[in-house]
PDB file of C-alpha atoms in Angstrom:
ATOM      1  CA  MET A   1      79.857 101.416  50.840  1.00 43.00           C
ATOM      2  CA  GLY A   2      78.131  98.786  48.697  1.00 42.00           C
ATOM      3  CA  GLU A   3      79.531 100.388  45.563  1.00 41.00           C
ATOM      4  CA  GLN A   4      83.030 100.351  47.041  1.00 40.00           C
ATOM      5  CA  LEU A   5      82.727  96.689  47.951  1.00 35.00           C
ATOM      6  CA  GLN A   6      81.716  95.850  44.385  1.00 42.00           C
ATOM      7  CA  LEU A   7      84.669  97.824  43.078  1.00 35.00           C
ATOM      8  CA  ALA A   8      86.994  95.947  45.382  1.00 39.00           C
ATOM      9  CA  ARG A   9      85.708  92.595  44.149  1.00 39.00           C
ATOM     10  CA  LYS A  10      86.017  93.620  40.498  1.00 39.00           C
ATOM     11  CA  GLU A  11      89.526  94.982  40.827  1.00 40.00           C
ATOM     12  CA  SER A  12      92.060  92.417  39.708  1.00 40.00           C
ATOM     13  CA  LEU A  13      94.652  91.472  42.274  1.00 44.00           C
ATOM     14  CA  HIS A  14      98.275  92.001  41.362  1.00 50.00           C
ATOM     15  CA  SER A  15     100.571  89.718  43.285  1.00 49.00           C
ATOM     16  CA  CYS A  16     104.162  88.659  43.143  1.00 48.00           C
ATOM     17  CA  GLU A  17     106.016  85.763  44.652  1.00 46.00           C
ATOM     18  CA  LEU A  18     109.158  86.496  46.602  1.00 46.00           C
ATOM     19  CA  PRO A  19     112.098  84.081  46.458  1.00 45.00           C
ATOM     20  CA  LYS A  20     111.649  81.066  48.676  1.00 44.00           C
ATOM     21  CA  ARG A  21     113.955  80.960  51.655  1.00 46.00           C
ATOM     22  CA  THR A  22     115.868  77.788  52.302  1.00 43.00           C
ATOM     23  CA  GLY A  23     113.582  75.464  54.217  1.00 49.00           C
ATOM     24  CA  GLY A  24     110.783  78.045  54.208  1.00 51.00           C
ATOM     25  CA  ARG A  25     107.620  78.702  52.276  1.00 56.00           C
ATOM     26  CA  ARG A  26     107.198  81.001  49.313  1.00 59.00           C
ATOM     27  CA  VAL A  27     105.719  84.342  50.337  1.00 63.00           C
ATOM     28  CA  THR A  28     103.131  85.965  48.080  1.00 72.00           C
ATOM     29  CA  ARG A  29     102.654  89.729  48.285  1.00 80.00           C
ATOM     30  CA  THR A  30      99.510  91.415  47.008  1.00 89.00           C
ATOM     31  CA  ILE A  31      99.652  94.876  45.471  1.00 90.00           C
ATOM     32  CA  LEU A  32      96.443  96.489  46.688  1.00 94.00           C
ATOM     33  CA  THR A  33      94.399  99.128  44.892  1.00 92.00           C
ATOM     34  CA  ALA A  34      93.052 102.230  46.638  1.00 90.00           C
ATOM     35  CA  GLU A  35      89.548 100.766  46.344  1.00 91.00           C
ATOM     36  CA  GLN A  36      90.626  97.560  48.041  1.00 94.00           C
ATOM     37  CA  ILE A  37      92.410  99.355  50.873  1.00 94.00           C
ATOM     38  CA  ASN A  38      89.389 101.557  51.508  1.00 92.00           C
ATOM     39  CA  ALA A  39      87.014  98.597  51.337  1.00 94.00           C
ATOM     40  CA  ILE A  40      89.062  96.737  53.950  1.00 96.00           C
ATOM     41  CA  ALA A  41      89.118  99.819  56.191  1.00 94.00           C
ATOM     42  CA  GLU A  42      85.355 100.316  55.906  1.00 92.00           C
ATOM     43  CA  LYS A  43      84.705  96.781  57.159  1.00 95.00           C
ATOM     44  CA  LEU A  44      86.797  97.349  60.272  1.00 96.00           C
ATOM     45  CA  ASN A  45      86.166  98.972  63.621  1.00 96.00           C
ATOM     46  CA  GLU A  46      88.644 101.384  65.133  1.00 96.00           C
ATOM     47  CA  PRO A  47      91.540 101.492  65.661  1.00 97.00           C
ATOM     48  CA  TYR A  48      92.029  98.818  62.982  1.00 97.00           C
ATOM     49  CA  ALA A  49      90.448 100.848  60.170  1.00 95.00           C
ATOM     50  CA  THR A  50      92.716 103.836  60.683  1.00 95.00           C
ATOM     51  CA  LEU A  51      95.717 101.562  61.177  1.00 97.00           C
ATOM     52  CA  VAL A  52      95.151 100.073  57.710  1.00 97.00           C
ATOM     53  CA  LEU A  53      94.966 103.534  56.122  1.00 95.00           C
ATOM     54  CA  PHE A  54      98.022 104.708  58.032  1.00 96.00           C
ATOM     55  CA  LEU A  55     100.095 101.725  56.918  1.00 97.00           C
ATOM     56  CA  ALA A  56      98.990 102.227  53.327  1.00 94.00           C
ATOM     57  CA  VAL A  57     100.164 105.844  53.130  1.00 92.00           C
ATOM     58  CA  SER A  58     103.217 105.722  55.408  1.00 95.00           C
ATOM     59  CA  GLY A  59     104.869 102.436  54.469  1.00 94.00           C
ATOM     60  CA  LEU A  60     105.872 101.798  58.074  1.00 97.00           C
ATOM     61  CA  ARG A  61     106.649  98.282  59.205  1.00 96.00           C
ATOM     62  CA  ILE A  62     103.888  97.013  61.472  1.00 98.00           C
ATOM     63  CA  GLY A  63     106.237  96.995  64.471  1.00 97.00           C
ATOM     64  CA  GLU A  64     107.111 100.639  63.827  1.00 98.00           C
ATOM     65  CA  ALA A  65     103.481 101.678  63.385  1.00 98.00           C
ATOM     66  CA  LEU A  66     102.313 100.071  66.620  1.00 98.00           C
ATOM     67  CA  ALA A  67     105.170 101.696  68.539  1.00 98.00           C
ATOM     68  CA  ILE A  68     104.373 105.307  67.658  1.00 98.00           C
ATOM     69  CA  LYS A  69     103.288 107.720  70.370  1.00 97.00           C
ATOM     70  CA  TRP A  70     101.581 111.079  70.105  1.00 97.00           C
ATOM     71  CA  SER A  71     104.819 112.650  71.310  1.00 97.00           C
ATOM     72  CA  ASP A  72     106.461 111.470  68.075  1.00 98.00           C
ATOM     73  CA  PHE A  73     104.486 114.030  66.037  1.00 97.00           C
ATOM     74  CA  GLY A  74     105.247 117.669  65.386  1.00 96.00           C
ATOM     75  CA  ASN A  75     103.544 119.820  62.739  1.00 93.00           C
ATOM     76  CA  ASN A  76     102.146 116.715  61.020  1.00 93.00           C
ATOM     77  CA  VAL A  77     105.605 115.167  60.794  1.00 96.00           C
ATOM     78  CA  LEU A  78     106.217 111.765  62.386  1.00 98.00           C
ATOM     79  CA  HIS A  79     109.621 110.927  63.835  1.00 98.00           C
ATOM     80  CA  VAL A  80     110.071 107.142  63.645  1.00 98.00           C
ATOM     81  CA  THR A  81     112.484 106.025  66.373  1.00 97.00           C
ATOM     82  CA  ARG A  82     111.193 102.778  67.854  1.00 97.00           C
ATOM     83  CA  ARG A  83     109.504  99.503  67.055  1.00 97.00           C
ATOM     84  CA  ILE A  84     107.808  96.649  68.829  1.00 95.00           C
ATOM     85  CA  TYR A  85     109.773  93.466  68.234  1.00 92.00           C
ATOM     86  CA  GLU A  86     108.708  90.114  69.666  1.00 89.00           C
ATOM     87  CA  GLY A  87     106.497  91.882  72.178  1.00 89.00           C
ATOM     88  CA  ASP A  88     109.124  94.314  73.445  1.00 93.00           C
ATOM     89  CA  VAL A  89     109.538  98.020  72.717  1.00 94.00           C
ATOM     90  CA  ASP A  90     112.908  98.540  71.078  1.00 94.00           C
ATOM     91  CA  THR A  91     114.755 101.022  68.902  1.00 94.00           C
ATOM     92  CA  VAL A  92     114.254 100.741  65.144  1.00 93.00           C
ATOM     93  CA  LYS A  93     116.194  97.963  63.407  1.00 86.00           C
ATOM     94  CA  SER A  94     118.881 100.244  61.962  1.00 88.00           C
ATOM     95  CA  LYS A  95     119.983 103.869  61.815  1.00 88.00           C
ATOM     96  CA  ARG A  96     118.441 104.167  58.342  1.00 87.00           C
ATOM     97  CA  SER A  97     115.116 103.066  59.796  1.00 92.00           C
ATOM     98  CA  GLU A  98     115.030 106.190  61.965  1.00 95.00           C
ATOM     99  CA  ARG A  99     113.346 108.769  59.773  1.00 95.00           C
ATOM    100  CA  LYS A 100     110.885 111.652  59.623  1.00 95.00           C
ATOM    101  CA  LEU A 101     107.775 111.346  57.472  1.00 95.00           C
ATOM    102  CA  PRO A 102     105.082 113.912  56.614  1.00 94.00           C
ATOM    103  CA  ILE A 103     101.575 112.755  57.516  1.00 93.00           C
ATOM    104  CA  ASP A 104      98.583 113.933  55.497  1.00 90.00           C
ATOM    105  CA  PRO A 105      96.618 116.417  57.679  1.00 89.00           C
ATOM    106  CA  ILE A 106      93.318 114.720  56.848  1.00 88.00           C
ATOM    107  CA  LEU A 107      94.619 111.348  57.960  1.00 90.00           C
ATOM    108  CA  MET A 108      96.142 113.042  61.007  1.00 93.00           C
ATOM    109  CA  ALA A 109      92.714 114.413  61.917  1.00 91.00           C
ATOM    110  CA  ARG A 110      91.263 110.925  61.686  1.00 91.00           C
ATOM    111  CA  MET A 111      94.053 109.499  63.836  1.00 94.00           C
ATOM    112  CA  GLU A 112      93.440 112.125  66.508  1.00 94.00           C
ATOM    113  CA  LYS A 113      89.903 110.810  66.887  1.00 93.00           C
ATOM    114  CA  LEU A 114      91.365 107.563  68.262  1.00 94.00           C
ATOM    115  CA  GLY A 115      92.081 109.248  71.574  1.00 90.00           C
ATOM    116  CA  LYS A 116      95.030 110.720  73.395  1.00 85.00           C
ATOM    117  CA  GLY A 117      96.516 107.791  75.263  1.00 91.00           C
ATOM    118  CA  GLU A 118     100.264 107.263  75.203  1.00 95.00           C
ATOM    119  CA  TRP A 119     100.171 104.981  72.162  1.00 97.00           C
ATOM    120  CA  VAL A 120      98.415 105.994  68.945  1.00 98.00           C
ATOM    121  CA  PHE A 121      97.175 102.496  68.096  1.00 98.00           C
ATOM    122  CA  SER A 122      96.314 101.024  71.460  1.00 96.00           C
ATOM    123  CA  SER A 123      94.199  98.247  72.906  1.00 94.00           C
ATOM    124  CA  ARG A 124      91.337  98.765  75.329  1.00 92.00           C
ATOM    125  CA  THR A 125      93.814  98.443  78.184  1.00 93.00           C
ATOM    126  CA  GLY A 126      95.974 101.235  76.785  1.00 94.00           C
ATOM    127  CA  THR A 127      98.840  99.036  75.614  1.00 95.00           C
ATOM    128  CA  PRO A 128     100.070  98.903  72.001  1.00 96.00           C
ATOM    129  CA  LEU A 129      98.042  96.640  69.738  1.00 96.00           C
ATOM    130  CA  ASN A 130      99.376  93.132  69.281  1.00 96.00           C
ATOM    131  CA  PRO A 131     100.082  92.645  65.550  1.00 96.00           C
ATOM    132  CA  GLY A 132      98.934  89.030  65.542  1.00 95.00           C
ATOM    133  CA  ASN A 133      95.746  89.770  67.463  1.00 95.00           C
ATOM    134  CA  ALA A 134      94.946  92.548  65.006  1.00 97.00           C
ATOM    135  CA  LEU A 135      95.741  90.664  61.802  1.00 97.00           C
ATOM    136  CA  LYS A 136      94.172  87.238  62.332  1.00 96.00           C
ATOM    137  CA  PRO A 137      90.754  88.075  63.841  1.00 96.00           C
ATOM    138  CA  HIS A 138      90.252  91.481  62.223  1.00 98.00           C
ATOM    139  CA  ILE A 139      92.295  92.527  59.168  1.00 98.00           C
ATOM    140  CA  ARG A 140      92.615  89.199  57.379  1.00 97.00           C
ATOM    141  CA  PRO A 141      88.922  88.189  57.734  1.00 97.00           C
ATOM    142  CA  ALA A 142      87.854  91.608  56.422  1.00 98.00           C
ATOM    143  CA  ALA A 143      90.057  91.137  53.362  1.00 97.00           C
ATOM    144  CA  GLU A 144      88.831  87.575  52.816  1.00 97.00           C
ATOM    145  CA  ASP A 145      85.196  88.714  52.937  1.00 97.00           C
ATOM    146  CA  LEU A 146      86.040  91.028  50.036  1.00 97.00           C
ATOM    147  CA  GLY A 147      87.783  88.314  48.066  1.00 97.00           C
ATOM    148  CA  ILE A 148      91.184  89.899  48.659  1.00 96.00           C
ATOM    149  CA  SER A 149      94.144  87.617  49.265  1.00 92.00           C
ATOM    150  CA  LEU A 150      96.202  89.379  51.924  1.00 94.00           C
ATOM    151  CA  GLY A 151      99.641  87.912  52.487  1.00 91.00           C
ATOM    152  CA  GLY A 152     100.193  89.868  55.688  1.00 95.00           C
ATOM    153  CA  TRP A 153     101.014  93.276  57.111  1.00 97.00           C
ATOM    154  CA  HIS A 154     103.860  93.740  54.643  1.00 95.00           C
ATOM    155  CA  ASP A 155     101.391  93.928  51.744  1.00 96.00           C
ATOM    156  CA  PHE A 156     100.566  97.526  52.690  1.00 96.00           C
ATOM    157  CA  ARG A 157     104.255  98.469  52.729  1.00 94.00           C
ATOM    158  CA  HIS A 158     104.876  96.576  49.485  1.00 92.00           C
ATOM    159  CA  THR A 159     101.925  98.337  47.862  1.00 93.00           C
ATOM    160  CA  LEU A 160     103.278 101.794  48.726  1.00 92.00           C
ATOM    161  CA  SER A 161     106.746 100.854  47.512  1.00 90.00           C
ATOM    162  CA  THR A 162     105.318  99.641  44.199  1.00 90.00           C
ATOM    163  CA  LYS A 163     103.128 102.725  43.714  1.00 89.00           C
ATOM    164  CA  LEU A 164     106.053 105.071  44.350  1.00 89.00           C
ATOM    165  CA  ARG A 165     108.349 103.141  42.031  1.00 88.00           C
ATOM    166  CA  ARG A 166     105.777 103.033  39.234  1.00 86.00           C
ATOM    167  CA  SER A 167     105.223 106.772  39.653  1.00 85.00           C
ATOM    168  CA  GLY A 168     108.869 107.404  38.867  1.00 86.00           C
ATOM    169  CA  VAL A 169     109.984 108.420  42.363  1.00 88.00           C
ATOM    170  CA  HIS A 170     113.766 108.227  42.697  1.00 86.00           C
ATOM    171  CA  PRO A 171     114.863 104.902  44.263  1.00 86.00           C
ATOM    172  CA  LYS A 172     116.801 106.745  46.986  1.00 86.00           C
ATOM    173  CA  VAL A 173     113.673 108.652  48.028  1.00 87.00           C
ATOM    174  CA  VAL A 174     111.637 105.441  48.080  1.00 89.00           C
ATOM    175  CA  SER A 175     114.343 103.726  50.118  1.00 90.00           C
ATOM    176  CA  ASP A 176     114.476 106.529  52.682  1.00 91.00           C
ATOM    177  CA  ILE A 177     110.686 106.709  52.987  1.00 91.00           C
ATOM    178  CA  LEU A 178     110.628 102.999  53.785  1.00 92.00           C
ATOM    179  CA  GLY A 179     113.689 103.138  56.020  1.00 92.00           C
ATOM    180  CA  HIS A 180     115.541 100.439  54.116  1.00 86.00           C
ATOM    181  CA  ASN A 181     118.795  99.374  55.702  1.00 73.00           C
ATOM    182  CA  LYS A 182     120.649  98.601  52.478  1.00 69.00           C
ATOM    183  CA  VAL A 183     121.029 100.883  49.478  1.00 61.00           C
ATOM    184  CA  ASN A 184     123.235 100.416  46.459  1.00 60.00           C
ATOM    185  CA  LEU A 185     126.028 102.721  45.364  1.00 46.00           C
ATOM    186  CA  ALA A 186     123.856 104.476  42.788  1.00 46.00           C
ATOM    187  CA  MET A 187     121.430 105.475  45.526  1.00 51.00           C
ATOM    188  CA  GLU A 188     124.231 106.740  47.759  1.00 52.00           C
ATOM    189  CA  VAL A 189     125.202 109.257  45.062  1.00 45.00           C
ATOM    190  CA  TYR A 190     121.793 110.903  45.463  1.00 49.00           C
ATOM    191  CA  ASP A 191     121.798 113.936  47.761  1.00 55.00           C
ATOM    192  CA  ARG A 192     120.765 113.385  51.360  1.00 60.00           C
ATOM    193  CA  THR A 193     116.977 113.357  51.537  1.00 70.00           C
ATOM    194  CA  GLU A 194     114.885 115.613  53.754  1.00 71.00           C
ATOM    195  CA  VAL A 195     111.258 115.529  54.878  1.00 73.00           C
ATOM    196  CA  ASP A 196     110.328 117.916  52.060  1.00 77.00           C
ATOM    197  CA  ASP A 197     111.480 115.302  49.534  1.00 73.00           C
ATOM    198  CA  PHE A 198     108.792 112.940  50.826  1.00 78.00           C
ATOM    199  CA  VAL A 199     105.833 115.328  50.776  1.00 78.00           C
ATOM    200  CA  GLN A 200     104.906 115.155  47.100  1.00 74.00           C
ATOM    201  CA  PRO A 201     105.331 111.375  46.612  1.00 72.00           C
ATOM    202  CA  LEU A 202     103.343 110.497  49.734  1.00 79.00           C
ATOM    203  CA  SER A 203     100.670 113.131  49.101  1.00 78.00           C
ATOM    204  CA  VAL A 204      99.795 111.438  45.806  1.00 72.00           C
ATOM    205  CA  VAL A 205      98.992 108.200  47.641  1.00 73.00           C
ATOM    206  CA  SER A 206      97.156 110.029  50.433  1.00 73.00           C
ATOM    207  CA  THR A 207      95.024 111.960  47.950  1.00 71.00           C
ATOM    208  CA  GLU A 208      94.096 108.769  46.128  1.00 70.00           C
ATOM    209  CA  LEU A 209      92.829 107.255  49.370  1.00 69.00           C
ATOM    210  CA  SER A 210      91.245 110.419  50.754  1.00 61.00           C
ATOM    211  CA  ARG A 211      89.001 110.833  47.722  1.00 58.00           C
ATOM    212  CA  LYS A 212      87.365 107.527  48.606  1.00 56.00           C
ATOM    213  CA  CYS A 213      87.516 107.175  52.362  1.00 54.00           C
ATOM    214  CA  TYR A 214      88.140 110.198  54.574  1.00 51.00           C
ATOM    215  CA  GLU A 215      87.136 113.068  52.301  1.00 49.00           C
ATOM    216  CA  LYS A 216      84.475 114.166  54.804  1.00 44.00           C
ATOM    217  CA  LEU A 217      87.255 115.090  57.205  1.00 46.00           C
ATOM    218  CA  ARG A 218      88.707 117.566  54.705  1.00 47.00           C
ATOM    219  CA  ASP A 219      86.120 120.183  55.673  1.00 42.00           C
ATOM    220  CA  VAL A 220      86.948 119.672  59.352  1.00 40.00           C
ATOM    221  CA  VAL A 221      90.647 120.260  58.729  1.00 44.00           C
ATOM    222  CA  THR A 222      89.978 123.273  56.496  1.00 47.00           C
ATOM    223  CA  ARG A 223      87.668 124.929  59.030  1.00 45.00           C
ATOM    224  CA  GLY A 224      90.128 124.190  61.827  1.00 46.00           C
TER     225      GLY A 224
END
């Protein structure tokens, strides 16, 4: 772990500033490396550690991630249909946000160790985690201890989007993985995407993380 922490400190942070909203503050997003994501996860207790890894490889919005149930999975495919918005369970923000995503079997095995309550990422009382209560006292301090400037939950989603784009994944595929509401005309020309279209792009990110963090679970999955 010590070696990973040193790697995380040495890795240069890549950040970008998003346009400032009228009357608002400028938001800075950090593009995280695999070493940094793993280092953050290793400093956290469960379920926060697995939540960080899940966000990094799925690109879900935090409200979508905290709203998933075990019943949403089938053959390592997650059906995203709901979100938690302002404390209430609701449907996803748009029809395009409803999507099916393949989940790496090794990560799935780790998630299953969290328990079998109704909600995958739940509090001690069995309710979905509160995003603010998870970020401020847990995720953000862990990142700060490592010298990582974390803008917020969206950094994990932004990181995946950037990695996929830089890897040459078609913009339509990236858009559908992330459940973006708006796509341009050029994207609409692309054939309708299916779950199989997401397997290879997401597996590249999962493999990059699994080599560093949950490789020990690979033997468990293989033997199972």
